[in-house]
CSV table of C-alpha atoms in Angstrom, one decimal:
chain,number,residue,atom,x,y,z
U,1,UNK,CA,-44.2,-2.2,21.2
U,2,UNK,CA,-47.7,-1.6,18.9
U,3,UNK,CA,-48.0,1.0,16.5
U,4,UNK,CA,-44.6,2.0,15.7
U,5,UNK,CA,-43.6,4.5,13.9
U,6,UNK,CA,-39.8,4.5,12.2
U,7,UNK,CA,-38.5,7.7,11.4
U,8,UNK,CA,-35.8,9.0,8.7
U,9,UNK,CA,-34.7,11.4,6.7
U,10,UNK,CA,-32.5,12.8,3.6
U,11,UNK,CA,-30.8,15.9,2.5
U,12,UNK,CA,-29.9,17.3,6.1
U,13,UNK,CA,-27.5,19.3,5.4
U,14,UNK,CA,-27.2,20.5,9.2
U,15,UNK,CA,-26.7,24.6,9.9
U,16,UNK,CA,-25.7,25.2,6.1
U,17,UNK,CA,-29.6,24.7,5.0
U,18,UNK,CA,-28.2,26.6,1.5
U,19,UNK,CA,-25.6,23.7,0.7
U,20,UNK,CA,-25.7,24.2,-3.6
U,21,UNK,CA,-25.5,20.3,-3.5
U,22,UNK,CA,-28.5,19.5,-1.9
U,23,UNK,CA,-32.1,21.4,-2.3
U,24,UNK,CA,-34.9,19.1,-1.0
U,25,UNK,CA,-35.1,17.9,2.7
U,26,UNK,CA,-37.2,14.8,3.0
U,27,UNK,CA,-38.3,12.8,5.9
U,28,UNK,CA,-40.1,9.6,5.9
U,29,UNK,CA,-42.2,7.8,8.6
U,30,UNK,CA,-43.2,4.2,8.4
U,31,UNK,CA,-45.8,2.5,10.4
U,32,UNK,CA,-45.3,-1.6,11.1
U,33,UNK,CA,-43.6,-3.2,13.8
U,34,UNK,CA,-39.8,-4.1,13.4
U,35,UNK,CA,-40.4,-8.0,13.0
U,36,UNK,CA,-42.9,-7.2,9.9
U,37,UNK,CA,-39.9,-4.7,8.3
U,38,UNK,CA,-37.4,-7.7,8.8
U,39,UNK,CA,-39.7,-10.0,6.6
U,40,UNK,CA,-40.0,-7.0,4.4
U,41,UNK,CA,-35.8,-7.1,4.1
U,42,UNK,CA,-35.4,-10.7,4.1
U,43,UNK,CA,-38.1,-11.1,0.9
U,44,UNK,CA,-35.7,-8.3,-0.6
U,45,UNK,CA,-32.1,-9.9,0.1
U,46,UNK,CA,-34.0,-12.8,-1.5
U,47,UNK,CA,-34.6,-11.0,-4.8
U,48,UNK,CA,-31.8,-8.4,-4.5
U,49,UNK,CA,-28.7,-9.3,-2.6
U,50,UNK,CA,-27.2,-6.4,-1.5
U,51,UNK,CA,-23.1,-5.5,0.3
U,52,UNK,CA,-23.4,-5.1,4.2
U,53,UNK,CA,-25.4,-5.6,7.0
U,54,UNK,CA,-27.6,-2.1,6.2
U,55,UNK,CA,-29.9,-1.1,3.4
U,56,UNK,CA,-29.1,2.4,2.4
U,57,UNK,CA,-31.5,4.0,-0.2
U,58,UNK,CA,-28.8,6.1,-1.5
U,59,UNK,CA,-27.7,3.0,-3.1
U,60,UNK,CA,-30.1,2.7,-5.5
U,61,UNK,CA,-30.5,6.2,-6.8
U,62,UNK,CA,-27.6,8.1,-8.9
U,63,UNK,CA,-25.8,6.9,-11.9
U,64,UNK,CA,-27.7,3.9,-12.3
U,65,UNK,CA,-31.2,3.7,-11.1
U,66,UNK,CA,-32.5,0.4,-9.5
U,67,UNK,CA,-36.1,0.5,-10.6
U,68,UNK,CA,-36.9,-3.0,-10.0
U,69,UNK,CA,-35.5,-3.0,-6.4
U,70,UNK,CA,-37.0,0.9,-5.5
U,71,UNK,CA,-40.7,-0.8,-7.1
U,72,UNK,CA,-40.2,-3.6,-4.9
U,73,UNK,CA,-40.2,-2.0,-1.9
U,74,UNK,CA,-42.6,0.8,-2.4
U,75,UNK,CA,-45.1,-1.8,-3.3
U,76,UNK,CA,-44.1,-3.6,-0.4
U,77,UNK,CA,-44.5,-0.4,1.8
U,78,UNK,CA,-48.2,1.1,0.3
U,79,UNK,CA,-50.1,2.8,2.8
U,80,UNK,CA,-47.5,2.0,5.3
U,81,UNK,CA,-45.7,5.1,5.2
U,82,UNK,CA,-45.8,9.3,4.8
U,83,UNK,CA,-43.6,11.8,3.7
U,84,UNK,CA,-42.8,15.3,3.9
U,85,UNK,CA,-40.5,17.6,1.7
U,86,UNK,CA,-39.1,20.8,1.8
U,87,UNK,CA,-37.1,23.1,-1.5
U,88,UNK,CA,-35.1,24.6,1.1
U,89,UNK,CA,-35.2,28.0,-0.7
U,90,UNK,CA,-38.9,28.0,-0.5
U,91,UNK,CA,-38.5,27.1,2.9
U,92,UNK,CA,-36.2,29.9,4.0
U,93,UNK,CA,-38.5,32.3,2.3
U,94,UNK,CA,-41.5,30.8,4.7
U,95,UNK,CA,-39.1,32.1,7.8
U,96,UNK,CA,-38.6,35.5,6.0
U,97,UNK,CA,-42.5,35.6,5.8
U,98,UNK,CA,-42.4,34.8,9.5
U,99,UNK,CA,-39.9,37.0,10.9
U,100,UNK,CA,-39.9,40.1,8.8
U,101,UNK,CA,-43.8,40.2,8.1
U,102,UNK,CA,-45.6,38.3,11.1
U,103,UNK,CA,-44.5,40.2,13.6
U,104,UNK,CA,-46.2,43.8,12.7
U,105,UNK,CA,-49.4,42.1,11.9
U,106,UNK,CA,-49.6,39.7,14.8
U,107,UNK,CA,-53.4,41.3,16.2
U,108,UNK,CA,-54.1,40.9,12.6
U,109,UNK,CA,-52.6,37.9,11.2
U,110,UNK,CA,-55.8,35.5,11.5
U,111,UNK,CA,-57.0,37.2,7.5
U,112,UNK,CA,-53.7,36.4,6.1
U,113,UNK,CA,-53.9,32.9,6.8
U,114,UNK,CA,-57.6,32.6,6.1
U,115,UNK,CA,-57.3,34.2,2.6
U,116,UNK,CA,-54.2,31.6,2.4
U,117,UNK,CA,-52.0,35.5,1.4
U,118,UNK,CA,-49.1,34.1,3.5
U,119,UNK,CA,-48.6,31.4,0.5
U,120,UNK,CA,-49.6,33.8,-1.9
U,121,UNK,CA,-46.8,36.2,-0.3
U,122,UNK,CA,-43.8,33.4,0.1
U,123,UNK,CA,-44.4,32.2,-3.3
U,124,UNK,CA,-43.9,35.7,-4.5
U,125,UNK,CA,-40.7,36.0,-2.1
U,126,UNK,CA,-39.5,32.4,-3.8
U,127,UNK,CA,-39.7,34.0,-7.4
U,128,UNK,CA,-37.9,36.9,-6.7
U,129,UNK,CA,-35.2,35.1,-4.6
U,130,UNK,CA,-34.1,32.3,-7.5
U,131,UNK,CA,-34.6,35.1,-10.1
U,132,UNK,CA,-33.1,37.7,-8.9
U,133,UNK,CA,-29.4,38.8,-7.6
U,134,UNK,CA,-30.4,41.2,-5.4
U,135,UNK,CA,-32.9,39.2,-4.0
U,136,UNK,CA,-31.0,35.9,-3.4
U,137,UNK,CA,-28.1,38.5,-1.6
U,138,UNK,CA,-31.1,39.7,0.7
U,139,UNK,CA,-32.2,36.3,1.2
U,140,UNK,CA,-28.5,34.9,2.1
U,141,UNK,CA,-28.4,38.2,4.5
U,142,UNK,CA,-31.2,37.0,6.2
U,143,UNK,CA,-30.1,33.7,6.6
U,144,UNK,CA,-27.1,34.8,8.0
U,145,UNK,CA,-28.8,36.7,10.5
U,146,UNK,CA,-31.1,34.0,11.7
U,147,UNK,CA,-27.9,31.8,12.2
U,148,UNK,CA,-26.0,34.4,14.5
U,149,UNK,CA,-26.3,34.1,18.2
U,150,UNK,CA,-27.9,36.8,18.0
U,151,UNK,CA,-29.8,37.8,15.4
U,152,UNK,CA,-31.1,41.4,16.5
U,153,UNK,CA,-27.9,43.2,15.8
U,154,UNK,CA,-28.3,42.0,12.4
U,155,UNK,CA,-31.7,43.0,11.4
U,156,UNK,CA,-30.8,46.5,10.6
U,157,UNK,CA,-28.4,45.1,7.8
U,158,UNK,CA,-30.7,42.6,6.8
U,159,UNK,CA,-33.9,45.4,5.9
U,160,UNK,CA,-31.2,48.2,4.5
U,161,UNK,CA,-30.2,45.4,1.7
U,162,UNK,CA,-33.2,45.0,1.1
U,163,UNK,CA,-34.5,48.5,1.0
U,164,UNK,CA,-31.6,48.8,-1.2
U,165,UNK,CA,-32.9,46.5,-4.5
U,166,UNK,CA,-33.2,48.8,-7.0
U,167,UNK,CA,-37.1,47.4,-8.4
U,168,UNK,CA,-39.2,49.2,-5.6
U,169,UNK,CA,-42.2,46.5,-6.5
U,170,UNK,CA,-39.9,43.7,-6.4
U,171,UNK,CA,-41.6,41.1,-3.6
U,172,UNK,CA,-38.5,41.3,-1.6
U,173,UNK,CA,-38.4,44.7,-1.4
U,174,UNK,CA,-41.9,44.9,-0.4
U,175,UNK,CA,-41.3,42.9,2.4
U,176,UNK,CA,-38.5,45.1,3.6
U,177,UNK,CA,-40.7,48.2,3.2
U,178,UNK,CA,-43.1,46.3,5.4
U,179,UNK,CA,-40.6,45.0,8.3
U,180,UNK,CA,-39.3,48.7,8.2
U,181,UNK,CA,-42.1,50.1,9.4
U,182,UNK,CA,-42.5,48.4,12.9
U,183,UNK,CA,-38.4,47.2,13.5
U,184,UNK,CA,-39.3,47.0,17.3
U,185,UNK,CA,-42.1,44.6,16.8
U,186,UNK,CA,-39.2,42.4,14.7
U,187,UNK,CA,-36.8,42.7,17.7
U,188,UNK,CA,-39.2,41.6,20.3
U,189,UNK,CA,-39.6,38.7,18.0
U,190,UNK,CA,-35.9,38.1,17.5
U,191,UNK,CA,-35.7,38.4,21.4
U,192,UNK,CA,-37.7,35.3,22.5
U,193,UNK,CA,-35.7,33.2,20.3
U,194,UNK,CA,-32.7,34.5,21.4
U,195,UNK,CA,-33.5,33.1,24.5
U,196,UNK,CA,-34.1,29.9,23.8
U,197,UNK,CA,-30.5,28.0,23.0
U,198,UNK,CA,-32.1,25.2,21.4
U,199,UNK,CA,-34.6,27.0,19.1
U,200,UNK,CA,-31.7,29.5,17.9
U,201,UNK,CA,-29.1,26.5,17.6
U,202,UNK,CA,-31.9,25.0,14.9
U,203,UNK,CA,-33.7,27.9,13.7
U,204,UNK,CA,-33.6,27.7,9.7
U,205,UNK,CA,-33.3,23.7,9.9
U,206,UNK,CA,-36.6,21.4,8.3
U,207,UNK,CA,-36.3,18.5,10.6
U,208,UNK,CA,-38.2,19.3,13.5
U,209,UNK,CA,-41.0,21.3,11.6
U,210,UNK,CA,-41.1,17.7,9.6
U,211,UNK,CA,-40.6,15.6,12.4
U,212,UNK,CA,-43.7,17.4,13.7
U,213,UNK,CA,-46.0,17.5,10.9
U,214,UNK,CA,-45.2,13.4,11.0
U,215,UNK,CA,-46.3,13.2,14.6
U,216,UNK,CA,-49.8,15.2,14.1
U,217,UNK,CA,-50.1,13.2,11.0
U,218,UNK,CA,-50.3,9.7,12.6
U,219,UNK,CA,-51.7,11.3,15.9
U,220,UNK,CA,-55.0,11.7,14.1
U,221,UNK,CA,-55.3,8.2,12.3
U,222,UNK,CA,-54.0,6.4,15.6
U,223,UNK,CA,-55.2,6.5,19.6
U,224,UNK,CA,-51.5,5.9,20.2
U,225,UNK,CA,-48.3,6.0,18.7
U,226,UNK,CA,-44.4,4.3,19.6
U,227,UNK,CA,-42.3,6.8,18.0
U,228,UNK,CA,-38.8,5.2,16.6
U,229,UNK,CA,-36.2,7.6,15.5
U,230,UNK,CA,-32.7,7.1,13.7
U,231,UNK,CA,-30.2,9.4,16.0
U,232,UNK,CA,-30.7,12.5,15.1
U,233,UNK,CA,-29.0,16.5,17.2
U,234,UNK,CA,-31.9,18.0,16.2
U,235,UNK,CA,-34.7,15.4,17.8
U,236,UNK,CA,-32.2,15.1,20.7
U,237,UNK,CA,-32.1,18.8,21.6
U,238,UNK,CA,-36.4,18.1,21.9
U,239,UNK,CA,-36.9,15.2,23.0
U,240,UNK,CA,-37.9,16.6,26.8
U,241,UNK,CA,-40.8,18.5,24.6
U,242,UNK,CA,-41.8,16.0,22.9
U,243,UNK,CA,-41.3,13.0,25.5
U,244,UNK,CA,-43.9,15.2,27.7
U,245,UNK,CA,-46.5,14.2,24.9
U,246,UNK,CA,-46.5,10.7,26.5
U,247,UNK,CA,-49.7,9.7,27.8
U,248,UNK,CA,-51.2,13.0,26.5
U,249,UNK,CA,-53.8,14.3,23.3
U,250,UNK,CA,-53.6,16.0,20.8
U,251,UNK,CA,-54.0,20.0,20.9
U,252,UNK,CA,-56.8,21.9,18.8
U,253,UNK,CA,-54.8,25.7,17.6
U,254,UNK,CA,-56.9,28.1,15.3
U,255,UNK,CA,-55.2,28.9,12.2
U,256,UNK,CA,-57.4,31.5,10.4
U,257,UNK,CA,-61.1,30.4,10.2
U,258,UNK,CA,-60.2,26.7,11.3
U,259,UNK,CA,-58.9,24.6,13.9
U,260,UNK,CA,-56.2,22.0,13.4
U,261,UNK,CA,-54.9,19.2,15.9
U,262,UNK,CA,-50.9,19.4,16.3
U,263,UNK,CA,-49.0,16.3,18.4
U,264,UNK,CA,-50.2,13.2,18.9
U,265,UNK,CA,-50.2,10.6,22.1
U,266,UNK,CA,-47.2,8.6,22.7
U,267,UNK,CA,-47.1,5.3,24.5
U,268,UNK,CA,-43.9,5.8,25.5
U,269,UNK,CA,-41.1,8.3,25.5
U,270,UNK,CA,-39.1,8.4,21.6
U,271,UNK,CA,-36.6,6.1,20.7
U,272,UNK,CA,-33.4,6.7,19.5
U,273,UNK,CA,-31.7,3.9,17.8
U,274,UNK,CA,-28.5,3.5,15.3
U,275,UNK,CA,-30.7,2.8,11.6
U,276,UNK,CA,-28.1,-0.4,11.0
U,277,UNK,CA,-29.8,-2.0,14.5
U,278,UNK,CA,-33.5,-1.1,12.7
U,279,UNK,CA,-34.9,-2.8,9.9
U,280,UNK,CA,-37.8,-0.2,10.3
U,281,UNK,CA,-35.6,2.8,10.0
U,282,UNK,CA,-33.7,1.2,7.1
U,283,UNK,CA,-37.1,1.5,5.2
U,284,UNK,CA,-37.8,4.9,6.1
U,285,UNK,CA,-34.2,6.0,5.2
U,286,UNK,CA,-34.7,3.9,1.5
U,287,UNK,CA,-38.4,5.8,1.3
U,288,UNK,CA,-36.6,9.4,2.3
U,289,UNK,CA,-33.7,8.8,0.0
U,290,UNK,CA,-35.5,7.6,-3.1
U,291,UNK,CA,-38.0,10.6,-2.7
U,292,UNK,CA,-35.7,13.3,-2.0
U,293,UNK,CA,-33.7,12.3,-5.8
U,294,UNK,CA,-37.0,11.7,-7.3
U,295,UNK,CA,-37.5,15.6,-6.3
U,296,UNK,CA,-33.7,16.5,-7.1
U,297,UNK,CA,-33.5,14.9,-10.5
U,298,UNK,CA,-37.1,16.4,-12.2
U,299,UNK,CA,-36.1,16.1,-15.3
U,300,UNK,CA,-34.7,12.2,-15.4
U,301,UNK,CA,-36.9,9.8,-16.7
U,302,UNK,CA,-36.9,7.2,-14.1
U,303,UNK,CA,-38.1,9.7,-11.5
U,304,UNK,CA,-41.8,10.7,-13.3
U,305,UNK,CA,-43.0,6.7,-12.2
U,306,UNK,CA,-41.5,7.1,-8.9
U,307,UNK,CA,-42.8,10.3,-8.4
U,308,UNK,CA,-45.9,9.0,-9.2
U,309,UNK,CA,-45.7,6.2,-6.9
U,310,UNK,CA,-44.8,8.6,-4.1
U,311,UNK,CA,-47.3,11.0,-4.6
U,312,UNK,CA,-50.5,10.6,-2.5
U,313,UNK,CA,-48.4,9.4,0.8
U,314,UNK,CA,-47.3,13.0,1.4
U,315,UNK,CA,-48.8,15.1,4.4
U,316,UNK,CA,-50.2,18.5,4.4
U,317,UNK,CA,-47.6,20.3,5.4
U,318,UNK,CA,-45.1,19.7,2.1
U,319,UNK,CA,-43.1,23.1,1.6
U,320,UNK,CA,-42.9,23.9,-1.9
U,321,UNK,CA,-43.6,26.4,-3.6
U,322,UNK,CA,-46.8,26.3,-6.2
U,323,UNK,CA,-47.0,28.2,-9.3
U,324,UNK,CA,-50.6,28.4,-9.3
U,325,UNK,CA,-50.3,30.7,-5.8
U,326,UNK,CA,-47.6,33.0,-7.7
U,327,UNK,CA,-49.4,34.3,-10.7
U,328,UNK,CA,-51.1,37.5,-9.6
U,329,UNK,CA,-53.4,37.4,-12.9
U,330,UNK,CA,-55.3,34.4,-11.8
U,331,UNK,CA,-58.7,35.5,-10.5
U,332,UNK,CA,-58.0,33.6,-7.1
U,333,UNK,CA,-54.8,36.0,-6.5
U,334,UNK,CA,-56.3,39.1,-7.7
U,335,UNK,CA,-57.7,39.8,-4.0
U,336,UNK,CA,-54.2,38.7,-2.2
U,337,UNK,CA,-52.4,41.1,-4.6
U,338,UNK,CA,-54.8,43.6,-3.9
U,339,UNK,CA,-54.0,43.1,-0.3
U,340,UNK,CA,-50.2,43.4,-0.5
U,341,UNK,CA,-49.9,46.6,-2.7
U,342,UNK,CA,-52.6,48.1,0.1
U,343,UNK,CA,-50.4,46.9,2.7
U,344,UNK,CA,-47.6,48.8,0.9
U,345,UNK,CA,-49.2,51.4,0.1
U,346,UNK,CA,-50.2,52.0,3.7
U,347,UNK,CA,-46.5,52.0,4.8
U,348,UNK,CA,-45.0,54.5,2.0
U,349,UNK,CA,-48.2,57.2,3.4
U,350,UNK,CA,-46.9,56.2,7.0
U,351,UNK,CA,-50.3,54.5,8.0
U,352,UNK,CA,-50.9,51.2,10.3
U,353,UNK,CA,-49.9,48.2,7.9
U,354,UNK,CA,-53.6,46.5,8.3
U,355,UNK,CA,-55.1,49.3,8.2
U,356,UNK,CA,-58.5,48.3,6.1
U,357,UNK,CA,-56.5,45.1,4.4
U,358,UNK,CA,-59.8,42.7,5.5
U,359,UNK,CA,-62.0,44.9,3.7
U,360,UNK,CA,-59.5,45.0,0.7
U,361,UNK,CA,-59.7,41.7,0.1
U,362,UNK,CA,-63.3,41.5,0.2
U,363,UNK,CA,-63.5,44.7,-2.1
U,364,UNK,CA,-61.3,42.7,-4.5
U,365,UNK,CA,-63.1,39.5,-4.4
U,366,UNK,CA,-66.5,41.0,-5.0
U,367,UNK,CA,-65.0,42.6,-8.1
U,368,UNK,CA,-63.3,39.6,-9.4
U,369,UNK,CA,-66.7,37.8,-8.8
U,370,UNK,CA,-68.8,40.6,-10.8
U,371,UNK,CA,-65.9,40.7,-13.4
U,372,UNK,CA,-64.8,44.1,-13.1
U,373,UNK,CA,-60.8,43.2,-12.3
């Protein structure tokens, strides 16, 4: 089978996507074929013996960190895999943006992504949730809610808490301002994934936006691809969806003022395979686990020159969060801010929540250019 791609992953914490001992999600995705990552395993029992039949990059991380045995195989791997990762606080505060915000500006949403304000706005949300008590509550609430079976009948709970945070211009308060002002355009929302089992069973989980953002990654470098996946309930609960990309293309969506490709063509329909009969998914699992300590453990010494090894083989679609996109003084944020206390404003004197927000921003970003803000 050509063009392979193994798939792992680390820090799935399953339905508890909060678990205190775990923060970062990461998956990996190698591309070789499963006799060229046996060499690869063979060279490194050569060099560095190791107990059992199965390489486990948990291993090699923790108290004591193998550096000669993690360098050796990144080296080995270079160019021959990708990665995504996910602060799964950030993340939850992406699905806040996307269920409490989206769905009152959906004929309007194409300026918020253009202007890139939805990253502006979850970084804000991200701030305020680690920061802040009341905030972290509202954010728990939420998650809560999206966990239910059905999450409707907890959406009025979820906007009263936070209505209730005492600092009015807090960014999670905002929001709830915001989603207050259309709650039936929320429930519709909360509806259609109510009735879908498989999307509310894994609503709030990182894999499959990952597992994704892996298969448009490698859809656009390769005509074809063989995907190869350690077992995995999510990818299971899928696999119909994305089995019927077999023999198919890529799809062109708009997102704001461009058009990006999402899925890829498969040769064949996904593979499912136990990682200790796959010396491919072995490396992805060493490449996931190594990344997501690297990522865990900022402050250790051994994980700056990892990190830097790691660093250009992650995707676009990396989720987390930027402190560049926070700071409302840079000149770049000025004309997002702008937008969000308008969009505010609007709600508190009961007007439509877009109402004049594109010409906002370009108010604001005329004035940042001619200095005068």
């Amino acid at each position: 089978m050509k063009n392979t791609i193994f798939f792992d992953e680390a820090g799935n914490t399953g339905p508890n996507l909060l678990d205190q001992n775990s923060s970062v999600f990461t998956m990996a995705s190698v591309d070789m074929e499963e006799n060229e990552a046996s060499a690869i395993l063979d060279d490194f029992k050569q060099l560095y013996p190791f107990q059992g039949a199965e390489l486990k990059g948990k291993n090699y991380v923790g108290r004591t960190i193998k550096n000669r045995e993690i360098n050796f195989l990144l080296d080995k791997l270079e160019n021959k895999y990708a990665l995504t990762l996910c602060y799964k606080h950030y993340f939850l505060c992406i699905y806040m943006f996307e269920y409490l915000l989206e769905p009152i500006v959906s004929g309007f949403n194409s300026i918020l992504y253009a202007t890139e304000f939805n990253k502006f706005f979850v970084n804000q949300l991200y701030v305020d949730v680690v920061a802040d008590k009341e905030a972290r509550e509202f954010s728990e609430i939420f998650f809560k809610m999206m966990k239910s079976n059905s999450p409707t009948q907890f959406l009025d709970a979820v906007i009263d808490k936070g209505l209730s945070i005492q600092t009015v211009d807090s960014p999670c308060h905002q929001l709830a301002e915001l989603a207050n002002s259309d709650r039936a355009a929320l429930i519709a929302e909360l509806n259609s994934i109510e009735q879908n089992s498989n999307i509310l069973r894994w609503a709030m989980d990182p894999t499959i936006t990952s597992f994704f953002g892996h298969i448009s990654y490698w859809g656009q470098k390769k005509s074809e691809i063989n995907i190869v996946y350690d077992q995995s309930k999510q990818v299971s609960d899928f696999k119909e969806s994305y089995n019927s990309m077999v023999n198919g293309q890529p799809t062109l969506i708009d997102l704001g003022l461009k058009q990006i490709p999402i899925g890829a063509k498969l040769g064949s329909e996904i593979c499912e395979k136990d990682s200790k009969d796959s010396c491919g998914i072995q490396l992805a699992d060493f490449v996931a686990s190594i990344t997501r300590w690297a990522f865990e453990s900022f402050s250790h010494p051994d994980s700056i020159n990892i990190r830097s090894k790691l660093a250009k083989h992650f995707i676009d679609n990396v989720i987390v969060p930027k402190a560049e996109t926070y700071n409302p003084e840079l000149p770049e944020n000025k004309p997002l801010f702008a937008m969000l206390v308008h969009m505010v404003e609007c709600v508190r004197s009961g007007q439509q929540v877009t109402n004049d927000v594109g010409q906002i921003y370009y108010l604001a970003k005329m004035a940042v250019e001619n200095g005068e803000i």
